[in-house]
Coordinates of C-alpha atoms in Angstrom, one line a residue:
X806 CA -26.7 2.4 38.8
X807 CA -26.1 -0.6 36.6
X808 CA -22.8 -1.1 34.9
X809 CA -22.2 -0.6 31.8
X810 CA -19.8 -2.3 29.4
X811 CA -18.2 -0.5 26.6
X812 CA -16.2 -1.6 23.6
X813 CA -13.3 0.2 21.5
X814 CA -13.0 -1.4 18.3
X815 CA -9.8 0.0 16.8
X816 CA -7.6 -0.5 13.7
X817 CA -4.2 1.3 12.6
X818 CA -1.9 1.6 10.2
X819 CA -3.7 -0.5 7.9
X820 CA -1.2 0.9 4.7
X821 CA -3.7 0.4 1.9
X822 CA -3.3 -3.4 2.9
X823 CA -6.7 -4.7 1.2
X824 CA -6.1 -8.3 1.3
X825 CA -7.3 -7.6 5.1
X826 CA -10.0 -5.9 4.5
X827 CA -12.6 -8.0 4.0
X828 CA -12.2 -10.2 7.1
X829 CA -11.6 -7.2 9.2
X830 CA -15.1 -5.7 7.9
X831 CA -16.8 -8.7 8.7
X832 CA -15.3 -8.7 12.4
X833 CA -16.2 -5.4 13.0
X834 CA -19.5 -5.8 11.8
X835 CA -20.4 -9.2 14.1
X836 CA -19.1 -7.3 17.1
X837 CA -20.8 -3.7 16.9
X838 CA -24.2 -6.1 16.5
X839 CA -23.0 -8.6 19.6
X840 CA -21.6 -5.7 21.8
X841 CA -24.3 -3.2 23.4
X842 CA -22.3 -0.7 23.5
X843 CA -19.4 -0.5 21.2
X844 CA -17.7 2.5 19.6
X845 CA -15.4 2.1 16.2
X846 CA -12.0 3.7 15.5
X847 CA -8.9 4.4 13.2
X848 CA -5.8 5.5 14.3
X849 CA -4.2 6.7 11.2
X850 CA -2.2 5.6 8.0
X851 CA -5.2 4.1 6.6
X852 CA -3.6 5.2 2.9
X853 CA -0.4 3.9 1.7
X854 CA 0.7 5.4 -2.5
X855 CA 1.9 1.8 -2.9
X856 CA -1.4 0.6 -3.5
X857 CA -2.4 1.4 -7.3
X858 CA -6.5 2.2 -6.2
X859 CA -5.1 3.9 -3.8
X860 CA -2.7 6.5 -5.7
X861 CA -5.0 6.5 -9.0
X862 CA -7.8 7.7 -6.1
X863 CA -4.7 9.7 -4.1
X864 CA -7.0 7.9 -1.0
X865 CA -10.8 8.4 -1.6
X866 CA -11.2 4.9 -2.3
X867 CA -9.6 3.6 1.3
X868 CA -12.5 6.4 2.9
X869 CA -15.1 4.6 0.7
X870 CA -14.3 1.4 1.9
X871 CA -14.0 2.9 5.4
X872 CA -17.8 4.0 5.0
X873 CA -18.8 1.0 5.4
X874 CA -17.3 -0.3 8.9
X875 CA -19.1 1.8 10.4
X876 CA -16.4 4.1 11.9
X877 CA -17.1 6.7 14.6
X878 CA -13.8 8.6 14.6
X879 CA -10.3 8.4 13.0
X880 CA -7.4 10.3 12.9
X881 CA -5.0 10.6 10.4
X882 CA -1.0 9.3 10.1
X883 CA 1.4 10.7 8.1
X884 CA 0.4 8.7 4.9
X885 CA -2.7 11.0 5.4
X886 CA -0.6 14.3 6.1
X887 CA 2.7 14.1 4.1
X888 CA 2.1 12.0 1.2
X889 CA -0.8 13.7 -0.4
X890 CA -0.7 17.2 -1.4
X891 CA -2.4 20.2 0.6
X892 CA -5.1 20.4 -1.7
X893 CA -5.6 16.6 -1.8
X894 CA -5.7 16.2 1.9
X895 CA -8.3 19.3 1.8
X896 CA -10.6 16.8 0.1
X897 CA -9.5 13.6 1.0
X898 CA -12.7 13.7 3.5
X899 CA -15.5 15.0 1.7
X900 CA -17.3 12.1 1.1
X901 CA -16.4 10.3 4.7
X902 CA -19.7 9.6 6.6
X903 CA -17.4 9.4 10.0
X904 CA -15.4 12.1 11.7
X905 CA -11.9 13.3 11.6
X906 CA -10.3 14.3 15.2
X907 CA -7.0 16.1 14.8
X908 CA -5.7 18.6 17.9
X909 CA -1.8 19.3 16.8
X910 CA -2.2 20.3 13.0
X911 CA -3.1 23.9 12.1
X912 CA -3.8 24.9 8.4
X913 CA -1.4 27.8 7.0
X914 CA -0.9 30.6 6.6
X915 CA -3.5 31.6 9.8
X916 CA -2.7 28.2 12.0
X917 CA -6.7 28.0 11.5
X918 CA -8.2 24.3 12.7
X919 CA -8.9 21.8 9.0
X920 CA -12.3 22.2 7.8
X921 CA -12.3 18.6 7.5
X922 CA -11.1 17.8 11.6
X923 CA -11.8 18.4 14.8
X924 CA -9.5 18.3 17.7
X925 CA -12.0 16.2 20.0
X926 CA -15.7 14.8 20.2
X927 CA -17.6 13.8 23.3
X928 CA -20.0 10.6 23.0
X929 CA -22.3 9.6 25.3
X930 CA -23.4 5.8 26.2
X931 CA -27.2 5.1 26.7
X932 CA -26.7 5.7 30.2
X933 CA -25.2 9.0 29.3
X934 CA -21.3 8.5 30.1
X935 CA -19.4 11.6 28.2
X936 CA -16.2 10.1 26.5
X937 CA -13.5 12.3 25.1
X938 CA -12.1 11.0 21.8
X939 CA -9.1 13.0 21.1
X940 CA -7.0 12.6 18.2
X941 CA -3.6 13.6 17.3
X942 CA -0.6 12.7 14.9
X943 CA 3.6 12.4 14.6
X944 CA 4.3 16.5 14.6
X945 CA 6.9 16.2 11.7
X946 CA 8.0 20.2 12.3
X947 CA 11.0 20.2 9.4
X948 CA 8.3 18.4 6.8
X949 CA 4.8 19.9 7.4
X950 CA 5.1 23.3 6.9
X951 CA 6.3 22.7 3.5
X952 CA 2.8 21.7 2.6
X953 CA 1.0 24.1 4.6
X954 CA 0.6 22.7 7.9
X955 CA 2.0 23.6 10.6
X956 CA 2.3 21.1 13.6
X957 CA 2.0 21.7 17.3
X958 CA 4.0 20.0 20.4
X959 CA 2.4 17.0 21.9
X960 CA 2.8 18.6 25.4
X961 CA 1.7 21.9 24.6
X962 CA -1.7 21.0 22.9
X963 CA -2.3 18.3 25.8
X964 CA -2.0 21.4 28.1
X965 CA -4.1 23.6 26.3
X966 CA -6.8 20.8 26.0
X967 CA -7.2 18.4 28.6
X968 CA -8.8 20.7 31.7
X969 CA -11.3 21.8 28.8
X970 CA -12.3 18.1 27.5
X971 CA -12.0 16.5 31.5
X972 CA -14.8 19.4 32.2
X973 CA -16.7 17.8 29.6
X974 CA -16.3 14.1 29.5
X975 CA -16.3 11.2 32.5
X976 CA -13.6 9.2 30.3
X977 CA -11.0 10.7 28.3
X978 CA -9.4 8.4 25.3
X979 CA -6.5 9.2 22.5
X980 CA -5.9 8.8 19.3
X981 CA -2.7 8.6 19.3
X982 CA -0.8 8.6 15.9
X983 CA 3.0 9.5 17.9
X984 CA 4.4 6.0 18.5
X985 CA 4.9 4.1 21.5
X986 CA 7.6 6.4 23.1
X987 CA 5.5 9.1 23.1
X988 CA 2.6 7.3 23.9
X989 CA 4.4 6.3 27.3
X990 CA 5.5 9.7 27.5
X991 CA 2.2 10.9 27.9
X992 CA 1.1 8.4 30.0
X993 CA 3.4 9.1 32.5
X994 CA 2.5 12.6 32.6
X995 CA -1.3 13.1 31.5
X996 CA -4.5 11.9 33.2
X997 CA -6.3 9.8 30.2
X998 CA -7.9 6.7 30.7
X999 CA -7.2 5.0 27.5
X1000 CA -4.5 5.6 24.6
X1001 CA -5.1 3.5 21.4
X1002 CA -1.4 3.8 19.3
X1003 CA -0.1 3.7 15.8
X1004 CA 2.9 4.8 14.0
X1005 CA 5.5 2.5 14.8
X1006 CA 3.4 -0.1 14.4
X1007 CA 3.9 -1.9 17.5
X1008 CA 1.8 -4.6 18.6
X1009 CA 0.2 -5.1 22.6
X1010 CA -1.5 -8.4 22.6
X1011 CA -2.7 -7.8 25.8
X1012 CA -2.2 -4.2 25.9
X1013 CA 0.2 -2.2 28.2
X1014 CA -0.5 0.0 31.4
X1015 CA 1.5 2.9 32.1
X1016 CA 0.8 5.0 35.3
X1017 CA -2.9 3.6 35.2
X1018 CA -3.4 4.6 31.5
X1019 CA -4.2 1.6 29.4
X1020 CA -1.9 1.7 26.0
X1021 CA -3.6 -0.4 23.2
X1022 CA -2.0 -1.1 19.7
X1023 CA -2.8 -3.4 16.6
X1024 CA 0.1 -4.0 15.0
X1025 CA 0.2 -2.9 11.0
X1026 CA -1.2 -3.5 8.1
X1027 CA -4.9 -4.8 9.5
X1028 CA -3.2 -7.9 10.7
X1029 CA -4.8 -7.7 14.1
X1030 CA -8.1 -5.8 15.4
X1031 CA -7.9 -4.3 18.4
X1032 CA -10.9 -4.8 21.3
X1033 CA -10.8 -2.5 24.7
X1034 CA -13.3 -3.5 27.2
X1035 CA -14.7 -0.5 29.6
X1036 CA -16.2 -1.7 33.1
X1037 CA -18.3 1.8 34.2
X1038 CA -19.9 2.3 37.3
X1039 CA -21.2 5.7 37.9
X1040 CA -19.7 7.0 34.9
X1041 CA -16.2 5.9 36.4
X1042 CA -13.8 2.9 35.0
X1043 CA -13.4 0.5 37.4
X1044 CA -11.9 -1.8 35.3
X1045 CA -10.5 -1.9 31.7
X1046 CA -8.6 -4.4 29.5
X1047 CA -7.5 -4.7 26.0
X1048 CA -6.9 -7.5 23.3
X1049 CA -6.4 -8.1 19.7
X1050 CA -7.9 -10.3 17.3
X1051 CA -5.3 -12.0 15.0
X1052 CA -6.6 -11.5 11.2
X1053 CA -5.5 -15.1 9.7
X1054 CA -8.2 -16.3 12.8
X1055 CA -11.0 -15.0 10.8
X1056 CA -12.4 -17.5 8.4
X1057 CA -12.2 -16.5 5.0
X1058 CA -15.2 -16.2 2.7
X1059 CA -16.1 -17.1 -1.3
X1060 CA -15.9 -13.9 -2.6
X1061 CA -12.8 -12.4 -1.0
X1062 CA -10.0 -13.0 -3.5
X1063 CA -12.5 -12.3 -5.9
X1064 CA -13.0 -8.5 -4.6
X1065 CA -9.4 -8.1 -3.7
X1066 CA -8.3 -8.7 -7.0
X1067 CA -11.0 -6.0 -8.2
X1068 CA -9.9 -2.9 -6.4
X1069 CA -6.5 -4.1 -7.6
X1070 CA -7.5 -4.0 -10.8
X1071 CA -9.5 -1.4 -11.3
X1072 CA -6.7 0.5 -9.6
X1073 CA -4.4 -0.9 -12.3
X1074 CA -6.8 0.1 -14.9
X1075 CA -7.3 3.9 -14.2
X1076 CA -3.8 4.4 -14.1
X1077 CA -3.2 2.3 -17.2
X1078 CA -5.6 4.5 -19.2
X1079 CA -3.4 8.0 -18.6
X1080 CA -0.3 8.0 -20.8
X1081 CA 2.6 9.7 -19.6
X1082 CA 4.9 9.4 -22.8
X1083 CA 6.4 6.4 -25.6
X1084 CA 9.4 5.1 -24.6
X1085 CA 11.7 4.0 -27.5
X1086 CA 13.6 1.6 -25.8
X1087 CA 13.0 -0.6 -22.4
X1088 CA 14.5 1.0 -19.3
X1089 CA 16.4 -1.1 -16.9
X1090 CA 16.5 0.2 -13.0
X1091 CA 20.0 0.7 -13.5
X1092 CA 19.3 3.1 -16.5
X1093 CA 16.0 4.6 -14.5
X1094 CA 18.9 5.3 -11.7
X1095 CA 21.1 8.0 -13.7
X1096 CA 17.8 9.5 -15.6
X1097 CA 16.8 10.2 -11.9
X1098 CA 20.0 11.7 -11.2
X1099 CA 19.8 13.8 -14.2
X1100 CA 15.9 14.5 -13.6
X1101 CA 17.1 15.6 -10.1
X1102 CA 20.0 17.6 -11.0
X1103 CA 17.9 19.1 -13.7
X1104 CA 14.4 19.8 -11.0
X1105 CA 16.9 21.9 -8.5
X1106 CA 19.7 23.1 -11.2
X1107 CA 22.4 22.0 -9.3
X1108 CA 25.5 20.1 -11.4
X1109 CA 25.6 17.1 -8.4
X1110 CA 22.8 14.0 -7.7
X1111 CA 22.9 11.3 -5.1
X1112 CA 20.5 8.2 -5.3
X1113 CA 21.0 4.2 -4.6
X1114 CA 20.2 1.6 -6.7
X1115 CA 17.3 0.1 -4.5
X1116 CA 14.8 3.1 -5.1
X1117 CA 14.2 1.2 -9.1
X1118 CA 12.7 -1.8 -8.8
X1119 CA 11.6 -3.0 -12.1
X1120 CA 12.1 -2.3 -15.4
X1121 CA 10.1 0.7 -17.5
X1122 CA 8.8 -1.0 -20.7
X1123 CA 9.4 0.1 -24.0
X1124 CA 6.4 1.6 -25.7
X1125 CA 4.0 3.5 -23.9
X1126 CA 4.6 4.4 -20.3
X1127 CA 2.1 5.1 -17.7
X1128 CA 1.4 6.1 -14.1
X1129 CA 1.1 2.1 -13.0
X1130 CA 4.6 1.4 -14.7
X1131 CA 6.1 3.7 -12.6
X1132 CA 4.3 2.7 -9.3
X1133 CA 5.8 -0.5 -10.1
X1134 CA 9.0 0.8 -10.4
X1135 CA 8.9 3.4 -7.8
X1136 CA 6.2 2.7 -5.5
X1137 CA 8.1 4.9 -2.7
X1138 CA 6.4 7.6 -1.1
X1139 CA 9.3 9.6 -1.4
X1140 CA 10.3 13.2 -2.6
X1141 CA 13.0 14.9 -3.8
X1142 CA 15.3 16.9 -1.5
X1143 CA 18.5 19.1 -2.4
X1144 CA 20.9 19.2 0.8
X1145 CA 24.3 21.7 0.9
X1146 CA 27.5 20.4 2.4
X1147 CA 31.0 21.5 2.9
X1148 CA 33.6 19.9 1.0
X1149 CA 34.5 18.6 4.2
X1150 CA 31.2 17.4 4.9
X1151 CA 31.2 15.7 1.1
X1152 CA 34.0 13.5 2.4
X1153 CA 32.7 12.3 5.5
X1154 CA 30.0 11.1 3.7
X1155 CA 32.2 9.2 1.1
X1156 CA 33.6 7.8 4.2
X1157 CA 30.1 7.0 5.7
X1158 CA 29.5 5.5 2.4
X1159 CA 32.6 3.5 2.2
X1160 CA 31.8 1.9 5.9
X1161 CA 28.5 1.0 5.4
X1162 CA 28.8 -0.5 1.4
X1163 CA 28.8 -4.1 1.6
X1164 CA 26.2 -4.0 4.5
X1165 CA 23.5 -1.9 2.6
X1166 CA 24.1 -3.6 -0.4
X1167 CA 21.5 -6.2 0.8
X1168 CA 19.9 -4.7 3.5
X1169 CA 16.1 -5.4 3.2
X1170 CA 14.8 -2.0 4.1
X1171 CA 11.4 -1.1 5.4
X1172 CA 9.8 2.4 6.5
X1173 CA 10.8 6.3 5.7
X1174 CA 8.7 6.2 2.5
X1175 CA 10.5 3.5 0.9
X1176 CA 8.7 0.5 -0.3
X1177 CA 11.3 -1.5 -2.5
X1178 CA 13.0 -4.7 -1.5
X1179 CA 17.0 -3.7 -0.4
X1180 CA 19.1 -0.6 -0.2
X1181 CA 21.9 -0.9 -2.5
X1182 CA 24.8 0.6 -3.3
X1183 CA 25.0 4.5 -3.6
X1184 CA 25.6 6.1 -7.2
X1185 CA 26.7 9.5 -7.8
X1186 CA 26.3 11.6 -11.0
X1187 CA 28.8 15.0 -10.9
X1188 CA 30.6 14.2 -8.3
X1189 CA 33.6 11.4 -9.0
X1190 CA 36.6 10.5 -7.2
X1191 CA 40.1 8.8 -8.4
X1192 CA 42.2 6.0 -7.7
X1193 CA 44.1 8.2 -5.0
X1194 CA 40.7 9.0 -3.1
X1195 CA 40.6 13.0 -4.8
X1196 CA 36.7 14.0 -5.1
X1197 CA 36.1 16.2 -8.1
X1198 CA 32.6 18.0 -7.9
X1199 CA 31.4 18.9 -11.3
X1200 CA 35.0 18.3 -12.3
X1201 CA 36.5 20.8 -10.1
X1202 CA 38.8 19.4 -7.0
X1203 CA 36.7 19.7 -3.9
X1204 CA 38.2 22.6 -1.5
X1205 CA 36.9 21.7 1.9
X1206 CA 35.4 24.8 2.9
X1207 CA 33.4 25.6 0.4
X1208 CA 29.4 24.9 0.2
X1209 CA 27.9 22.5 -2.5
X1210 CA 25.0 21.4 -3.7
X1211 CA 23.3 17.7 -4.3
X1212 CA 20.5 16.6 -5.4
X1213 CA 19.0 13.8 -3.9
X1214 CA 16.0 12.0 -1.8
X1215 CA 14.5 13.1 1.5
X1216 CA 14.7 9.0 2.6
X1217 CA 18.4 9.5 3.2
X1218 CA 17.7 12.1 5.4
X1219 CA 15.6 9.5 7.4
X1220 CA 17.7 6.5 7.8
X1221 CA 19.8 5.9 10.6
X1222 CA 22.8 5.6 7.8
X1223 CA 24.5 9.2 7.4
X1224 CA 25.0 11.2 10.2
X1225 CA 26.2 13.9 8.0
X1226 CA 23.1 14.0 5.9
X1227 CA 20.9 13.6 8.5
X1228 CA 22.8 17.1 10.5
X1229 CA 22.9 18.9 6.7
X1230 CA 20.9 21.8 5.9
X1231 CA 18.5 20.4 3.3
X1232 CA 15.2 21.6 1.5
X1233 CA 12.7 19.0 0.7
X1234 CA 9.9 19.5 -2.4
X1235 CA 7.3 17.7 -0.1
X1236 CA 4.7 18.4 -3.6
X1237 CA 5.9 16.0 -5.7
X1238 CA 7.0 12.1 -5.3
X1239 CA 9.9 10.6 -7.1
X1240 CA 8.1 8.5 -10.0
X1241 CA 5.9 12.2 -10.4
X1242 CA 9.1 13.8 -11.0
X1243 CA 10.6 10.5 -12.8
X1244 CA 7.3 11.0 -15.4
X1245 CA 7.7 14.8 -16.1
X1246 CA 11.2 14.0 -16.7
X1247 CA 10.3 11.2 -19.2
X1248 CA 7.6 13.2 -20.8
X1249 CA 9.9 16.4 -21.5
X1250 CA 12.5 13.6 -22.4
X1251 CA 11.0 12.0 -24.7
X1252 CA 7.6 14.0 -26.2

């Protein structure tokens, strides 16, 4: 039997990054044509709220432009899963013209498979080689449920799945929105041919082999294309490499800026058309800072809030305020989160605070939905302390074993910063972003 050659093209965590796009269609395009046998991929975090086409579309315009590169599966990250509501990510599909793999995320309250995913798909090559495309993403079990998902172990759906796709399938391949460590994990453990990764956005040039499975990664934010090449004999590998394509390599075109700047600004334009309130006065970040607190404190009726100074990032003019003023000053993809700590507890994390002050003053940050430029310094609204070190909460000394309440964000929850945060019981209101709290606070505020 002859041998056939077969191509992954893959991309990841692309983040809304639409100064790429255009080069990256054009690759993939010239390569389905040149390669006989090619099949096309995402592996997730395609969407990123930072973008303004993107969060006036809340994602249907990064599937639109996905329509056209001729994509065979994808599977979603958790700028799919966690950043758009349940209702949103019902529909964020209905137009695709590709398919949606997804094994370890159940719908609630049945646990019931999407409507919009499947947890695998066989293809077959012109000499009819089954491959098993399975996808799967990060199972965040303290987030998810909260939006009515509910996530499933890596190992347990692996179990449940693989003897019924090998049955099926001469090649078994992975979507794998879990990271690298997990991505070795199952490696290590599972018979699959071929894991293309995402998530923490690691980059393997030349790809990575682990216990005969070959690990393949693109980076972030379309900066590099990712190419597999499949030797089959017999409908059996016999030999199997991977590479990437840097993006800057690719020649640009007349035209490009030209369209970029268009989805920017028509992205700019919808959201510039809704009105949120007037503002009588120009709002610094330092002023948007305490109105969060007190939009906070006010959203989970608590006397206490907890934000830093890095979450505003430009001012709020005066006059009428819209949905792209507040992306600009809050392009996070963060949400409010109320956490309850013993008085003890409050003062470790003053002391945790204390440590670390100077070094996150600066600190560029990147990741757990934040999208500004540094950390800052931590600001506190009902809770205040003397010059002898004495925290009052809601001006009441602080007893040590008794339980309070603050208001605050789910990204300090995330960061490696405050062990006592990070081991505090906390409820997060996964429905609503910070700047769509920070506008119904404005609009209440000031209508």
């Amino acid at each position: 039997m002859a041998t056939e050659i077969i191509h992954f093209l893959h991309t990841n965590d692309l983040h809304s990054h639409f100064e790429h796009w255009p080069r990256i269609l054009r690759f993939l395009k010239k390569y389905q044509k040149k390669y006989q046998e090619s099949f096309t991929f995402d592996v997730g975090d395609a969407i990123d709220r930072l973008n303004p086409l993107t969060e006036a579309t809340l994602g249907k315009s990064n599937v639109q432009l996905m329509n056209g590169a001729g994509y065979d599966a994808v599977t979603i990250g958790n700028n799919e899963g966690l950043v758009l509501s349940h209702q949103s990510m019902n529909h964020l599909y209905d137009d695709a013209n590709f398919d949606v793999l997804l094994a370890n995320l159940f719908e609630l309250p049945k646990a019931t498979q999407p409507k919009w995913a499947d947890p695998y798909k066989i293809l077959t090559t012109k000499l009819g080689t089954n491959i098993a495309i399975l996808g799967m993403t990060a199972p965040y079990d303290l987030t998810y449920p909260s939006l009515g998902w509910q996530p499933q172990n890596v190992d347990q759906t692996l179990n449940k799945l693989l003897p019924e796709i090998q049955e099926k399938s001469d090649i078994v391949v992975l979507l794998s929105h879990l990271g690298l460590p997990t991505d070795e994990h199952i490696a290590k453990n599972y018979d699959i041919d071929v894991i293309m990764g995402a998530h923490t956005h690691h980059l393997l040039e030349q790809g990575k082999y682990v216990n005969g499975t070959l690990l393949a990664a693109a980076g972030r934010y379309g900066e590099n294309i990712g190419d597999i090449t499949l030797k089959v004999t017999n409908h059996k590998i016999f030999e199997k490499s991977a590479k990437t394509k840097p993006v800057y390599e690719i020649d640009e075109q007349f035209g490009d800026y030209e369209l970029m700047h268009r989805w920017q600004k028509v992205g700019k334009h919808m959201l510039t058309r809704q009105i949120v309130t007037r503002l009588p006065k120009l709002l610094t970040p330092d002023e948007q800072l305490y109105d969060g607190m007190r939009a906070l404190k006010k959203y989970f009726d608590v006397p206490a809030a907890m934000i830093s100074t890095g979450m505003f990032v430009d001012d709020l003019p005066q006059g009428i305020l819209t949905p792209y003023d507040l992306l600009e000053s809050m392009p996070h993809s963060i949400n409010p989160m109320v956490m309850t700590l013993s008085g003890e507890e409050v003062t470790m994390l003053f002391n945790e605070i204390d440590e670390q002050r100077e070094r996150l003053s600066n600190l560029p940050l990147k990741g757990s939905g934040f999208r500004g430029k540094i950390f800052g310094y931590i600001r506190f609204d009902g809770i205040d302390r003397d010059r002898h070190g004495q925290i009052f909460y809601h001006g009441e000394k602080l007893e040590l074993q008794k339980r309070y309440q603050i208001a605050t964000l789910d990204h300090y929850k995330w960061v490696p910063f405050f062990p006592t945060i990070q081991d505090a019981p906390v409820k997060i209101e996964l429905n609503i972003l910070l700047r769509e709290l920070m506008a119904n606070y404005y609009k209440q505020k000031y209508q």
